[in-house]
């Protein structure tokens, strides 16, 4: 399951980051988004979703949300 179908307000643990793009991997890692880290979907938007990772909130698009497996 990826973030695009996650329930709002529920905390999940990231199981994997599935992408072939090294730049996308490093970007997600810089946000604190990596395997074993908790992530919460705050809300779903038309083009993506708002997530809480560590102490920050980020608006990520659907391409990034699909790469995060929970």
Tab-separated table of N, CA and C in Angstrom:
chain	number	residue	atom	x	y	z
A	1	UNK	N	0.858	-1.173	0.000
A	1	UNK	CA	0.000	0.000	0.000
A	1	UNK	C	0.908	1.242	0.000
A	2	UNK	N	0.510	2.251	-0.752
A	2	UNK	CA	1.287	3.491	-0.764
A	2	UNK	C	0.475	4.631	-0.154
A	3	UNK	N	1.082	5.799	-0.079
A	3	UNK	CA	0.442	6.939	0.613
A	3	UNK	C	-0.808	7.465	-0.071
A	4	UNK	N	-0.965	7.217	-1.362
A	4	UNK	CA	-2.138	7.755	-2.062
A	4	UNK	C	-3.438	7.146	-1.547
A	5	UNK	N	-3.372	5.967	-0.934
A	5	UNK	CA	-4.581	5.313	-0.420
A	5	UNK	C	-4.594	5.252	1.114
A	6	UNK	N	-3.665	5.934	1.756
A	6	UNK	CA	-3.577	5.920	3.223
A	6	UNK	C	-4.725	6.708	3.850
A	7	UNK	N	-5.096	6.286	5.032
A	7	UNK	CA	-6.157	6.949	5.792
A	7	UNK	C	-5.602	8.208	6.456
A	8	UNK	N	-6.357	9.289	6.375
A	8	UNK	CA	-5.932	10.558	6.976
A	8	UNK	C	-5.905	10.454	8.497
A	9	UNK	N	-4.858	11.032	9.100
A	9	UNK	CA	-4.747	11.089	10.546
A	9	UNK	C	-4.165	9.846	11.189
A	10	UNK	N	-3.886	8.817	10.420
A	10	UNK	CA	-3.337	7.578	10.961
A	10	UNK	C	-1.837	7.518	10.707
A	11	UNK	N	-1.087	7.089	11.719
A	11	UNK	CA	0.369	6.986	11.583
A	11	UNK	C	0.743	5.631	10.984
A	12	UNK	N	1.630	5.664	10.018
A	12	UNK	CA	2.123	4.457	9.357
A	12	UNK	C	3.641	4.405	9.486
A	13	UNK	N	4.198	3.221	9.315
A	13	UNK	CA	5.650	3.054	9.273
A	13	UNK	C	6.035	2.813	7.814
A	14	UNK	N	7.030	3.537	7.335
A	14	UNK	CA	7.477	3.387	5.949
A	14	UNK	C	8.189	2.042	5.819
A	15	UNK	N	7.697	1.209	4.897
A	15	UNK	CA	8.299	-0.105	4.671
A	15	UNK	C	9.363	-0.050	3.595
A	16	UNK	N	9.167	0.815	2.603
A	16	UNK	CA	10.142	0.905	1.504
A	16	UNK	C	9.898	2.173	0.709
A	17	UNK	N	10.932	2.579	-0.018
A	17	UNK	CA	10.831	3.655	-0.998
A	17	UNK	C	11.109	3.008	-2.352
A	18	UNK	N	10.106	2.968	-3.219
A	18	UNK	CA	10.251	2.297	-4.504
A	18	UNK	C	10.313	3.323	-5.633
A	19	UNK	N	11.517	3.630	-6.040
A	19	UNK	CA	11.730	4.540	-7.154
A	19	UNK	C	13.048	4.192	-7.836
A	20	UNK	N	13.124	4.429	-9.121
A	20	UNK	CA	14.350	4.194	-9.879
A	20	UNK	C	15.166	5.475	-10.016
A	21	UNK	N	14.653	6.567	-9.489
A	21	UNK	CA	15.285	7.873	-9.627
A	21	UNK	C	16.124	8.189	-8.387
A	22	UNK	N	17.427	8.272	-8.555
A	22	UNK	CA	18.337	8.552	-7.445
A	22	UNK	C	18.072	9.924	-6.833
A	23	UNK	N	17.701	10.900	-7.656
A	23	UNK	CA	17.400	12.246	-7.160
A	23	UNK	C	16.177	12.236	-6.239
A	24	UNK	N	15.152	11.472	-6.636
A	24	UNK	CA	13.945	11.375	-5.824
A	24	UNK	C	14.257	10.676	-4.496
A	25	UNK	N	15.081	9.633	-4.543
A	25	UNK	CA	15.497	8.940	-3.325
A	25	UNK	C	16.183	9.893	-2.352
A	26	UNK	N	17.130	10.663	-2.867
A	26	UNK	CA	17.879	11.569	-1.986
A	26	UNK	C	16.999	12.701	-1.472
A	27	UNK	N	16.040	13.164	-2.288
A	27	UNK	CA	15.118	14.202	-1.835
A	27	UNK	C	14.262	13.690	-0.677
A	28	UNK	N	13.683	12.508	-0.835
A	28	UNK	CA	12.861	11.932	0.228
A	28	UNK	C	13.687	11.682	1.486
A	29	UNK	N	14.922	11.224	1.320
A	29	UNK	CA	15.796	10.997	2.469
A	29	UNK	C	16.081	12.307	3.197
A	30	UNK	N	16.246	13.400	2.439
A	30	UNK	CA	16.524	14.704	3.069
A	30	UNK	C	15.331	15.206	3.887
A	31	UNK	N	14.117	14.746	3.550
A	31	UNK	CA	12.927	15.097	4.331
A	31	UNK	C	12.794	14.237	5.582
A	32	UNK	N	13.600	13.183	5.660
A	32	UNK	CA	13.485	12.247	6.779
A	32	UNK	C	12.589	11.077	6.446
A	33	UNK	N	12.341	10.888	5.166
A	33	UNK	CA	11.440	9.848	4.686
A	33	UNK	C	12.272	8.651	4.221
A	34	UNK	N	12.409	7.654	5.100
A	34	UNK	CA	13.163	6.456	4.763
A	34	UNK	C	12.588	5.271	5.542
A	35	UNK	N	13.001	4.086	5.186
A	35	UNK	CA	12.470	2.854	5.754
A	35	UNK	C	12.549	2.840	7.273
A	36	UNK	N	11.431	2.470	7.916
A	36	UNK	CA	11.365	2.384	9.366
A	36	UNK	C	10.902	3.653	10.055
A	37	UNK	N	10.779	4.733	9.325
A	37	UNK	CA	10.381	6.030	9.895
A	37	UNK	C	8.852	6.158	9.897
A	38	UNK	N	8.254	6.680	10.983
A	38	UNK	CA	6.801	6.908	10.987
A	38	UNK	C	6.418	8.094	10.100
A	39	UNK	N	5.254	7.978	9.477
A	39	UNK	CA	4.725	9.035	8.618
A	39	UNK	C	3.213	9.087	8.811
A	40	UNK	N	2.658	10.289	8.811
A	40	UNK	CA	1.221	10.479	8.986
A	40	UNK	C	0.690	11.313	7.828
A	41	UNK	N	-0.407	10.854	7.220
A	41	UNK	CA	-1.068	11.636	6.178
A	41	UNK	C	-2.033	12.584	6.873
A	42	UNK	N	-1.785	13.884	6.726
A	42	UNK	CA	-2.644	14.899	7.339
A	42	UNK	C	-3.908	15.090	6.507
A	43	UNK	N	-3.730	15.232	5.186
A	43	UNK	CA	-4.889	15.371	4.304
A	43	UNK	C	-4.503	15.011	2.875
A	44	UNK	N	-5.512	14.600	2.107
A	44	UNK	CA	-5.329	14.316	0.689
A	44	UNK	C	-5.785	15.531	-0.109
A	45	UNK	N	-5.006	15.892	-1.091
A	45	UNK	CA	-5.338	16.999	-1.979
A	45	UNK	C	-5.520	16.460	-3.391
A	46	UNK	N	-5.985	17.295	-4.285
A	46	UNK	CA	-6.219	16.853	-5.662
A	46	UNK	C	-4.951	16.325	-6.321
A	47	UNK	N	-3.835	17.010	-6.141
A	47	UNK	CA	-2.597	16.612	-6.806
A	47	UNK	C	-1.605	15.892	-5.915
A	48	UNK	N	-1.969	15.585	-4.677
A	48	UNK	CA	-1.035	14.930	-3.773
A	48	UNK	C	-1.596	14.846	-2.370
A	49	UNK	N	-0.708	14.997	-1.381
A	49	UNK	CA	-1.170	14.946	-0.001
A	49	UNK	C	-0.203	15.702	0.908
A	50	UNK	N	-0.708	16.057	2.078
A	50	UNK	CA	0.096	16.708	3.101
A	50	UNK	C	0.466	15.626	4.111
A	51	UNK	N	1.768	15.498	4.386
A	51	UNK	CA	2.232	14.467	5.306
A	51	UNK	C	3.044	15.090	6.431
A	52	UNK	N	3.099	14.383	7.537
A	52	UNK	CA	3.922	14.781	8.671
A	52	UNK	C	5.021	13.739	8.823
A	53	UNK	N	6.268	14.205	8.712
A	53	UNK	CA	7.438	13.351	8.893
A	53	UNK	C	8.311	14.035	9.938
A	54	UNK	N	8.659	13.296	10.976
A	54	UNK	CA	9.416	13.854	12.106
A	54	UNK	C	8.670	15.078	12.633
A	55	UNK	N	9.273	16.259	12.650
A	55	UNK	CA	8.614	17.454	13.167
A	55	UNK	C	8.150	18.394	12.063
A	56	UNK	N	8.129	17.926	10.815
A	56	UNK	CA	7.760	18.799	9.702
A	56	UNK	C	6.533	18.319	8.955
A	57	UNK	N	5.879	19.268	8.299
A	57	UNK	CA	4.741	18.951	7.421
A	57	UNK	C	5.133	19.318	6.006
A	58	UNK	N	4.825	18.413	5.074
A	58	UNK	CA	5.216	18.610	3.683
A	58	UNK	C	4.048	18.300	2.763
A	59	UNK	N	3.970	19.054	1.687
A	59	UNK	CA	3.000	18.793	0.640
A	59	UNK	C	3.738	18.045	-0.460
A	60	UNK	N	3.378	16.792	-0.684
A	60	UNK	CA	4.051	16.012	-1.720
A	60	UNK	C	3.063	15.650	-2.822
A	61	UNK	N	3.554	15.563	-4.051
A	61	UNK	CA	2.669	15.231	-5.172
A	61	UNK	C	2.429	13.729	-5.219
A	62	UNK	N	1.523	13.316	-6.106
A	62	UNK	CA	1.145	11.910	-6.201
A	62	UNK	C	2.300	11.017	-6.634
A	63	UNK	N	3.216	11.525	-7.443
A	63	UNK	CA	4.367	10.739	-7.883
A	63	UNK	C	5.226	10.332	-6.684
A	64	UNK	N	5.490	11.276	-5.793
A	64	UNK	CA	6.253	10.965	-4.579
A	64	UNK	C	5.443	10.065	-3.636
A	65	UNK	N	4.153	10.341	-3.510
A	65	UNK	CA	3.301	9.557	-2.614
A	65	UNK	C	3.223	8.090	-3.054
A	66	UNK	N	3.225	7.853	-4.360
A	66	UNK	CA	3.174	6.479	-4.868
A	66	UNK	C	4.473	5.737	-4.616
A	67	UNK	N	5.575	6.443	-4.460
A	67	UNK	CA	6.882	5.812	-4.246
A	67	UNK	C	7.074	5.390	-2.789
A	68	UNK	N	6.266	5.931	-1.873
A	68	UNK	CA	6.402	5.618	-0.450
A	68	UNK	C	5.469	4.480	-0.101
A	69	UNK	N	6.049	3.332	0.210
A	69	UNK	CA	5.269	2.129	0.547
A	69	UNK	C	5.144	2.022	2.060
A	70	UNK	N	3.890	1.866	2.518
A	70	UNK	CA	3.624	1.793	3.959
A	70	UNK	C	3.009	0.444	4.323
